[in-house]
Amino acid sequence: MALDQKANAMFDTVDATDKRPDFITSLETRDKLTAAFLAHGVVVSGLNVIGLYDRYEYVAIGMAGFIGLTSAAVGWFELCAGITEDDDRPGFAHERAIMLYTTSYLAGVMWLSLRFSPLYPASLVPLDNLLCAVSILVSLYGLVSPAATLVCLREQLTPTEVLRMKGMVVSGLVGSVFLLETTALLLHEADWWGHVTARYPAQSVLEPSVTVFAAYAVEAGVFIHRLARRGVVTFADAVPFYGKVLLP
């Protein structure tokens, strides 16, 4: 008996006739953490707009690090425990591959934000080389894998999966900008960033803030992705919204 090669393929719900799931009741544990993380992003945006930077490293960077790393930990737990459903889709169209990348990227960006902030413990600085190497590998995976899936495995993909891969290519390109920072940390001495902030003190606020907002964008994209998988929104709406509104 021939196997259906697209038995677990992803199709959009744009033509669905049933009532879409309710947004609130569809939220799962990781979604609620993501919602809290994004709400924190709105608060931090407000602080930046009005120029309020008192105890910014705690209110913005520290709190973002706590929520973001907690979300990443839950994501890894869901992957290890099998809560994130498995499928047989090729390459980066495999749902668990997408979740592994986005969860690991979130953790890497949150680490980088804390590393550039005054909150980072000096005792963890010796781990820079290891954490930089892992972060670089994650970024390269997210940059190369969706593009390779589109080029080499396109015939096996549904139109919705092709759309998703195009969105992930753009996301991977934008996300790879932090390869510069992680490579700099990897190649320089351990006290390099201390010398930078001593010469340019504002960098201790600006650089962590930039990386935190990249984390907000990543989590917003994953949040929309999970909603689209459940049919709350369509991928046809979600992917362009992410590319045109969230990434810029």
PDB file of C-alpha atoms in Angstrom:
ATOM      1  CA  MET A   1       0.000   0.000   0.000  1.00  0.00           C
ATOM      2  CA  ALA A   2       1.504   3.330  -1.075  1.00  0.00           C
ATOM      3  CA  LEU A   3       2.109   5.873   1.650  1.00  0.00           C
ATOM      4  CA  ASP A   4       0.692   9.358   1.331  1.00  0.00           C
ATOM      5  CA  GLN A   5       3.811  11.555   1.230  1.00  0.00           C
ATOM      6  CA  LYS A   6       1.806  14.549   2.406  1.00  0.00           C
ATOM      7  CA  ALA A   7      -0.186  12.841   5.134  1.00  0.00           C
ATOM      8  CA  ASN A   8       1.113  15.319   7.713  1.00  0.00           C
ATOM      9  CA  ALA A   9       1.566  18.259   5.354  1.00  0.00           C
ATOM     10  CA  MET A  10       0.554  21.740   6.394  1.00  0.00           C
ATOM     11  CA  PHE A  11      -2.240  23.468   4.511  1.00  0.00           C
ATOM     12  CA  ASP A  12      -3.678  26.879   5.249  1.00  0.00           C
ATOM     13  CA  THR A  13      -7.132  27.406   6.724  1.00  0.00           C
ATOM     14  CA  VAL A  14      -8.004  30.281   4.414  1.00  0.00           C
ATOM     15  CA  ASP A  15     -10.917  28.316   2.920  1.00  0.00           C
ATOM     16  CA  ALA A  16     -12.135  26.847   6.206  1.00  0.00           C
ATOM     17  CA  THR A  17     -15.902  26.961   6.655  1.00  0.00           C
ATOM     18  CA  ASP A  18     -15.948  26.066  10.350  1.00  0.00           C
ATOM     19  CA  LYS A  19     -15.790  28.776  12.984  1.00  0.00           C
ATOM     20  CA  ARG A  20     -12.200  29.636  13.890  1.00  0.00           C
ATOM     21  CA  PRO A  21     -10.933  28.783  17.394  1.00  0.00           C
ATOM     22  CA  ASP A  22     -11.279  31.543  19.958  1.00  0.00           C
ATOM     23  CA  PHE A  23      -8.041  33.448  20.510  1.00  0.00           C
ATOM     24  CA  ILE A  24      -8.116  33.404  24.314  1.00  0.00           C
ATOM     25  CA  THR A  25      -9.201  29.792  24.779  1.00  0.00           C
ATOM     26  CA  SER A  26      -6.649  28.607  22.212  1.00  0.00           C
ATOM     27  CA  LEU A  27      -3.701  29.901  24.247  1.00  0.00           C
ATOM     28  CA  GLU A  28      -1.407  27.263  25.739  1.00  0.00           C
ATOM     29  CA  THR A  29       1.297  27.570  28.430  1.00  0.00           C
ATOM     30  CA  ARG A  30       4.023  28.787  26.076  1.00  0.00           C
ATOM     31  CA  ASP A  31       1.598  31.231  24.452  1.00  0.00           C
ATOM     32  CA  LYS A  32       0.783  32.829  27.803  1.00  0.00           C
ATOM     33  CA  LEU A  33       4.485  33.321  28.514  1.00  0.00           C
ATOM     34  CA  THR A  34       4.902  34.809  25.066  1.00  0.00           C
ATOM     35  CA  ALA A  35       1.956  37.149  25.636  1.00  0.00           C
ATOM     36  CA  ALA A  36       3.539  38.333  28.907  1.00  0.00           C
ATOM     37  CA  PHE A  37       6.868  38.801  27.123  1.00  0.00           C
ATOM     38  CA  LEU A  38       5.272  40.874  24.360  1.00  0.00           C
ATOM     39  CA  ALA A  39       3.302  42.922  26.883  1.00  0.00           C
ATOM     40  CA  HIS A  40       6.610  43.677  28.581  1.00  0.00           C
ATOM     41  CA  GLY A  41       7.890  44.779  25.176  1.00  0.00           C
ATOM     42  CA  VAL A  42       5.090  47.321  24.942  1.00  0.00           C
ATOM     43  CA  VAL A  43       6.093  48.700  28.349  1.00  0.00           C
ATOM     44  CA  VAL A  44       9.768  48.900  27.354  1.00  0.00           C
ATOM     45  CA  SER A  45       8.813  50.639  24.107  1.00  0.00           C
ATOM     46  CA  GLY A  46       6.948  53.231  26.155  1.00  0.00           C
ATOM     47  CA  LEU A  47       9.984  53.766  28.384  1.00  0.00           C
ATOM     48  CA  ASN A  48      12.150  54.300  25.309  1.00  0.00           C
ATOM     49  CA  VAL A  49       9.690  56.748  23.754  1.00  0.00           C
ATOM     50  CA  ILE A  50       9.530  58.967  26.852  1.00  0.00           C
ATOM     51  CA  GLY A  51      13.242  58.568  27.571  1.00  0.00           C
ATOM     52  CA  LEU A  52      12.845  57.018  31.017  1.00  0.00           C
ATOM     53  CA  TYR A  53      15.968  54.956  31.685  1.00  0.00           C
ATOM     54  CA  ASP A  54      16.091  54.858  35.507  1.00  0.00           C
ATOM     55  CA  ARG A  55      17.004  51.308  36.563  1.00  0.00           C
ATOM     56  CA  TYR A  56      16.519  50.367  32.910  1.00  0.00           C
ATOM     57  CA  GLU A  57      18.823  47.384  33.192  1.00  0.00           C
ATOM     58  CA  TYR A  58      16.440  45.826  35.741  1.00  0.00           C
ATOM     59  CA  VAL A  59      13.061  46.959  34.440  1.00  0.00           C
ATOM     60  CA  ALA A  60      13.799  46.295  30.761  1.00  0.00           C
ATOM     61  CA  ILE A  61      16.760  43.943  30.337  1.00  0.00           C
ATOM     62  CA  GLY A  62      16.523  41.904  33.531  1.00  0.00           C
ATOM     63  CA  MET A  63      12.780  41.318  33.341  1.00  0.00           C
ATOM     64  CA  ALA A  64      12.951  40.547  29.623  1.00  0.00           C
ATOM     65  CA  GLY A  65      15.734  38.072  30.298  1.00  0.00           C
ATOM     66  CA  PHE A  66      13.715  36.326  32.996  1.00  0.00           C
ATOM     67  CA  ILE A  67      10.529  35.990  30.910  1.00  0.00           C
ATOM     68  CA  GLY A  68      12.351  35.213  27.657  1.00  0.00           C
ATOM     69  CA  LEU A  69      14.617  32.531  29.105  1.00  0.00           C
ATOM     70  CA  THR A  70      11.649  31.009  30.945  1.00  0.00           C
ATOM     71  CA  SER A  71       9.770  30.838  27.646  1.00  0.00           C
ATOM     72  CA  ALA A  72      12.771  29.204  25.990  1.00  0.00           C
ATOM     73  CA  ALA A  73      13.036  26.657  28.816  1.00  0.00           C
ATOM     74  CA  VAL A  74       9.356  25.779  28.411  1.00  0.00           C
ATOM     75  CA  GLY A  75       9.884  25.446  24.662  1.00  0.00           C
ATOM     76  CA  TRP A  76      12.778  23.038  25.137  1.00  0.00           C
ATOM     77  CA  PHE A  77      10.746  21.065  27.674  1.00  0.00           C
ATOM     78  CA  GLU A  78       7.860  20.762  25.209  1.00  0.00           C
ATOM     79  CA  LEU A  79      10.277  19.495  22.557  1.00  0.00           C
ATOM     80  CA  CYS A  80      11.935  16.959  24.869  1.00  0.00           C
ATOM     81  CA  ALA A  81       8.618  15.785  26.342  1.00  0.00           C
ATOM     82  CA  GLY A  82       7.014  15.327  22.937  1.00  0.00           C
ATOM     83  CA  ILE A  83       4.396  18.016  23.604  1.00  0.00           C
ATOM     84  CA  THR A  84       5.425  19.729  20.371  1.00  0.00           C
ATOM     85  CA  GLU A  85       3.892  17.386  17.825  1.00  0.00           C
ATOM     86  CA  ASP A  86       6.119  15.446  15.448  1.00  0.00           C
ATOM     87  CA  ASP A  87       5.522  15.115  11.718  1.00  0.00           C
ATOM     88  CA  ASP A  88       7.268  13.772   8.631  1.00  0.00           C
ATOM     89  CA  ARG A  89       7.667  17.025   6.730  1.00  0.00           C
ATOM     90  CA  PRO A  90      10.967  17.532   4.890  1.00  0.00           C
ATOM     91  CA  GLY A  91      13.790  19.773   6.004  1.00  0.00           C
ATOM     92  CA  PHE A  92      12.926  22.945   7.847  1.00  0.00           C
ATOM     93  CA  ALA A  93       9.201  22.424   7.160  1.00  0.00           C
ATOM     94  CA  HIS A  94       9.338  19.928  10.029  1.00  0.00           C
ATOM     95  CA  GLU A  95       7.490  21.649  12.886  1.00  0.00           C
ATOM     96  CA  ARG A  96       9.919  20.481  15.540  1.00  0.00           C
ATOM     97  CA  ALA A  97      12.820  21.904  13.502  1.00  0.00           C
ATOM     98  CA  ILE A  98      11.137  25.309  13.414  1.00  0.00           C
ATOM     99  CA  MET A  99      10.409  25.214  17.135  1.00  0.00           C
ATOM    100  CA  LEU A 100      13.938  24.045  17.999  1.00  0.00           C
ATOM    101  CA  TYR A 101      15.463  26.894  16.009  1.00  0.00           C
ATOM    102  CA  THR A 102      13.172  29.667  17.244  1.00  0.00           C
ATOM    103  CA  THR A 103      13.422  28.516  20.865  1.00  0.00           C
ATOM    104  CA  SER A 104      17.215  28.248  20.722  1.00  0.00           C
ATOM    105  CA  TYR A 105      17.494  31.578  18.913  1.00  0.00           C
ATOM    106  CA  LEU A 106      15.381  33.245  21.597  1.00  0.00           C
ATOM    107  CA  ALA A 107      17.644  31.843  24.326  1.00  0.00           C
ATOM    108  CA  GLY A 108      20.749  32.968  22.428  1.00  0.00           C
ATOM    109  CA  VAL A 109      19.500  36.509  21.915  1.00  0.00           C
ATOM    110  CA  MET A 110      18.408  36.809  25.547  1.00  0.00           C
ATOM    111  CA  TRP A 111      21.837  35.607  26.671  1.00  0.00           C
ATOM    112  CA  LEU A 112      23.504  38.158  24.380  1.00  0.00           C
ATOM    113  CA  SER A 113      21.346  40.948  25.766  1.00  0.00           C
ATOM    114  CA  LEU A 114      22.265  40.040  29.336  1.00  0.00           C
ATOM    115  CA  ARG A 115      25.924  39.601  28.362  1.00  0.00           C
ATOM    116  CA  PHE A 116      26.060  43.199  27.142  1.00  0.00           C
ATOM    117  CA  SER A 117      24.280  44.549  30.230  1.00  0.00           C
ATOM    118  CA  PRO A 118      25.685  45.469  33.662  1.00  0.00           C
ATOM    119  CA  LEU A 119      23.649  42.594  35.137  1.00  0.00           C
ATOM    120  CA  TYR A 120      25.824  39.830  33.689  1.00  0.00           C
ATOM    121  CA  PRO A 121      27.790  37.936  36.362  1.00  0.00           C
ATOM    122  CA  ALA A 122      31.558  38.055  35.889  1.00  0.00           C
ATOM    123  CA  SER A 123      31.669  34.380  36.851  1.00  0.00           C
ATOM    124  CA  LEU A 124      29.931  33.471  33.584  1.00  0.00           C
ATOM    125  CA  VAL A 125      32.343  35.374  31.316  1.00  0.00           C
ATOM    126  CA  PRO A 126      34.612  32.299  30.897  1.00  0.00           C
ATOM    127  CA  LEU A 127      31.666  30.602  29.133  1.00  0.00           C
ATOM    128  CA  ASP A 128      31.729  33.220  26.361  1.00  0.00           C
ATOM    129  CA  ASN A 129      33.502  31.047  23.802  1.00  0.00           C
ATOM    130  CA  LEU A 130      31.149  28.111  24.270  1.00  0.00           C
ATOM    131  CA  LEU A 131      27.976  30.203  24.270  1.00  0.00           C
ATOM    132  CA  CYS A 132      29.152  32.298  21.312  1.00  0.00           C
ATOM    133  CA  ALA A 133      29.881  29.155  19.298  1.00  0.00           C
ATOM    134  CA  VAL A 134      26.442  27.681  20.052  1.00  0.00           C
ATOM    135  CA  SER A 135      24.734  30.992  19.248  1.00  0.00           C
ATOM    136  CA  ILE A 136      26.591  31.269  15.928  1.00  0.00           C
ATOM    137  CA  LEU A 137      25.617  27.714  14.965  1.00  0.00           C
ATOM    138  CA  VAL A 138      21.949  28.406  15.763  1.00  0.00           C
ATOM    139  CA  SER A 139      21.955  31.587  13.673  1.00  0.00           C
ATOM    140  CA  LEU A 140      23.637  29.850  10.735  1.00  0.00           C
ATOM    141  CA  TYR A 141      21.136  27.002  10.933  1.00  0.00           C
ATOM    142  CA  GLY A 142      18.225  29.438  10.810  1.00  0.00           C
ATOM    143  CA  LEU A 143      19.848  31.245   7.894  1.00  0.00           C
ATOM    144  CA  VAL A 144      20.716  28.234   5.751  1.00  0.00           C
ATOM    145  CA  SER A 145      18.103  25.577   6.535  1.00  0.00           C
ATOM    146  CA  PRO A 146      14.905  27.293   5.278  1.00  0.00           C
ATOM    147  CA  ALA A 147      16.667  28.444   2.102  1.00  0.00           C
ATOM    148  CA  ALA A 148      18.006  24.933   1.472  1.00  0.00           C
ATOM    149  CA  THR A 149      14.525  23.483   2.061  1.00  0.00           C
ATOM    150  CA  LEU A 150      13.050  25.871  -0.503  1.00  0.00           C
ATOM    151  CA  VAL A 151      15.723  25.143  -3.092  1.00  0.00           C
ATOM    152  CA  CYS A 152      16.208  21.401  -2.660  1.00  0.00           C
ATOM    153  CA  LEU A 153      12.845  20.156  -1.358  1.00  0.00           C
ATOM    154  CA  ARG A 154      10.339  22.588  -2.870  1.00  0.00           C
ATOM    155  CA  GLU A 155       8.432  19.905  -4.802  1.00  0.00           C
ATOM    156  CA  GLN A 156       7.623  18.124  -1.547  1.00  0.00           C
ATOM    157  CA  LEU A 157       6.149  21.233   0.057  1.00  0.00           C
ATOM    158  CA  THR A 158       2.572  22.462   0.045  1.00  0.00           C
ATOM    159  CA  PRO A 159       1.925  26.094  -0.999  1.00  0.00           C
ATOM    160  CA  THR A 160       1.479  26.962   2.678  1.00  0.00           C
ATOM    161  CA  GLU A 161       4.813  25.393   3.571  1.00  0.00           C
ATOM    162  CA  VAL A 162       6.484  27.305   0.735  1.00  0.00           C
ATOM    163  CA  LEU A 163       5.030  30.517   2.184  1.00  0.00           C
ATOM    164  CA  ARG A 164       6.249  29.593   5.650  1.00  0.00           C
ATOM    165  CA  MET A 165       9.765  28.864   4.342  1.00  0.00           C
ATOM    166  CA  LYS A 166       9.900  32.221   2.559  1.00  0.00           C
ATOM    167  CA  GLY A 167       8.961  33.903   5.824  1.00  0.00           C
ATOM    168  CA  MET A 168      11.628  31.948   7.702  1.00  0.00           C
ATOM    169  CA  VAL A 169      14.268  32.907   5.103  1.00  0.00           C
ATOM    170  CA  VAL A 170      13.549  36.590   5.741  1.00  0.00           C
ATOM    171  CA  SER A 171      13.472  36.022   9.499  1.00  0.00           C
ATOM    172  CA  GLY A 172      16.788  34.147   9.349  1.00  0.00           C
ATOM    173  CA  LEU A 173      18.414  36.944   7.349  1.00  0.00           C
ATOM    174  CA  VAL A 174      17.340  39.572   9.861  1.00  0.00           C
ATOM    175  CA  GLY A 175      18.246  37.381  12.816  1.00  0.00           C
ATOM    176  CA  SER A 176      21.748  36.711  11.499  1.00  0.00           C
ATOM    177  CA  VAL A 177      22.742  40.329  12.186  1.00  0.00           C
ATOM    178  CA  PHE A 178      23.794  39.238  15.663  1.00  0.00           C
ATOM    179  CA  LEU A 179      26.468  37.035  14.151  1.00  0.00           C
ATOM    180  CA  LEU A 180      28.589  40.185  14.225  1.00  0.00           C
ATOM    181  CA  GLU A 181      28.272  40.612  17.994  1.00  0.00           C
ATOM    182  CA  THR A 182      28.770  36.970  18.866  1.00  0.00           C
ATOM    183  CA  THR A 183      31.776  36.710  16.542  1.00  0.00           C
ATOM    184  CA  ALA A 184      33.278  39.827  18.120  1.00  0.00           C
ATOM    185  CA  LEU A 185      32.843  38.334  21.599  1.00  0.00           C
ATOM    186  CA  LEU A 186      34.363  35.080  20.404  1.00  0.00           C
ATOM    187  CA  LEU A 187      37.441  36.686  18.832  1.00  0.00           C
ATOM    188  CA  HIS A 188      38.232  39.335  21.445  1.00  0.00           C
ATOM    189  CA  GLU A 189      39.586  39.058  24.957  1.00  0.00           C
ATOM    190  CA  ALA A 190      37.148  38.518  27.840  1.00  0.00           C
ATOM    191  CA  ASP A 191      37.395  42.160  28.962  1.00  0.00           C
ATOM    192  CA  TRP A 192      36.740  43.573  25.455  1.00  0.00           C
ATOM    193  CA  TRP A 193      33.173  44.621  26.184  1.00  0.00           C
ATOM    194  CA  GLY A 194      34.264  46.267  29.422  1.00  0.00           C
ATOM    195  CA  HIS A 195      36.668  48.443  27.427  1.00  0.00           C
ATOM    196  CA  VAL A 196      33.894  49.322  24.964  1.00  0.00           C
ATOM    197  CA  THR A 197      31.462  50.441  27.671  1.00  0.00           C
ATOM    198  CA  ALA A 198      34.216  52.336  29.512  1.00  0.00           C
ATOM    199  CA  ARG A 199      34.836  54.374  26.365  1.00  0.00           C
ATOM    200  CA  TYR A 200      31.176  54.574  25.276  1.00  0.00           C
ATOM    201  CA  PRO A 201      29.021  54.216  28.445  1.00  0.00           C
ATOM    202  CA  ALA A 202      25.720  54.502  26.558  1.00  0.00           C
ATOM    203  CA  GLN A 203      26.438  51.160  24.877  1.00  0.00           C
ATOM    204  CA  SER A 204      25.619  49.368  28.136  1.00  0.00           C
ATOM    205  CA  VAL A 205      22.004  50.460  27.552  1.00  0.00           C
ATOM    206  CA  LEU A 206      21.797  50.645  23.763  1.00  0.00           C
ATOM    207  CA  GLU A 207      23.213  47.237  22.823  1.00  0.00           C
ATOM    208  CA  PRO A 208      21.157  45.173  25.285  1.00  0.00           C
ATOM    209  CA  SER A 209      18.053  47.111  24.220  1.00  0.00           C
ATOM    210  CA  VAL A 210      18.636  46.304  20.538  1.00  0.00           C
ATOM    211  CA  THR A 211      18.996  42.596  21.237  1.00  0.00           C
ATOM    212  CA  VAL A 212      15.924  42.564  23.493  1.00  0.00           C
ATOM    213  CA  PHE A 213      13.780  44.015  20.729  1.00  0.00           C
ATOM    214  CA  ALA A 214      15.063  41.322  18.374  1.00  0.00           C
ATOM    215  CA  ALA A 215      13.830  38.793  20.921  1.00  0.00           C
ATOM    216  CA  TYR A 216      10.426  40.481  20.984  1.00  0.00           C
ATOM    217  CA  ALA A 217      10.232  40.158  17.184  1.00  0.00           C
ATOM    218  CA  VAL A 218      11.191  36.476  17.300  1.00  0.00           C
ATOM    219  CA  GLU A 219       8.601  35.652  19.944  1.00  0.00           C
ATOM    220  CA  ALA A 220       5.913  37.622  18.124  1.00  0.00           C
ATOM    221  CA  GLY A 221       6.629  35.627  14.965  1.00  0.00           C
ATOM    222  CA  VAL A 222       6.484  32.295  16.788  1.00  0.00           C
ATOM    223  CA  PHE A 223       3.302  33.379  18.560  1.00  0.00           C
ATOM    224  CA  ILE A 224       1.606  34.146  15.226  1.00  0.00           C
ATOM    225  CA  HIS A 225       2.951  30.895  13.772  1.00  0.00           C
ATOM    226  CA  ARG A 226       1.372  28.842  16.560  1.00  0.00           C
ATOM    227  CA  LEU A 227      -1.941  30.673  16.177  1.00  0.00           C
ATOM    228  CA  ALA A 228      -1.914  30.003  12.439  1.00  0.00           C
ATOM    229  CA  ARG A 229      -1.257  26.304  12.995  1.00  0.00           C
ATOM    230  CA  ARG A 230      -4.409  26.159  15.116  1.00  0.00           C
ATOM    231  CA  GLY A 231      -6.442  28.067  12.551  1.00  0.00           C
ATOM    232  CA  VAL A 232      -6.981  31.159  14.694  1.00  0.00           C
ATOM    233  CA  VAL A 233      -5.492  33.160  11.811  1.00  0.00           C
ATOM    234  CA  THR A 234      -4.344  32.119   8.345  1.00  0.00           C
ATOM    235  CA  PHE A 235      -0.743  31.784   7.235  1.00  0.00           C
ATOM    236  CA  ALA A 236      -1.710  33.888   4.208  1.00  0.00           C
ATOM    237  CA  ASP A 237      -2.322  36.763   6.635  1.00  0.00           C
ATOM    238  CA  ALA A 238       0.274  35.874   9.266  1.00  0.00           C
ATOM    239  CA  VAL A 239       3.421  35.655   7.103  1.00  0.00           C
ATOM    240  CA  PRO A 240       3.029  39.042   5.341  1.00  0.00           C
ATOM    241  CA  PHE A 241       2.070  40.683   8.651  1.00  0.00           C
ATOM    242  CA  TYR A 242       5.220  39.358  10.279  1.00  0.00           C
ATOM    243  CA  GLY A 243       7.433  40.462   7.404  1.00  0.00           C
ATOM    244  CA  LYS A 244       5.908  43.916   6.884  1.00  0.00           C
ATOM    245  CA  VAL A 245       4.957  44.946  10.418  1.00  0.00           C
ATOM    246  CA  LEU A 246       7.028  43.067  13.003  1.00  0.00           C
ATOM    247  CA  LEU A 247      10.454  42.600  11.431  1.00  0.00           C
ATOM    248  CA  PRO A 248      11.037  46.247  10.417  1.00  0.00           C
TER     249      PRO A 248
END
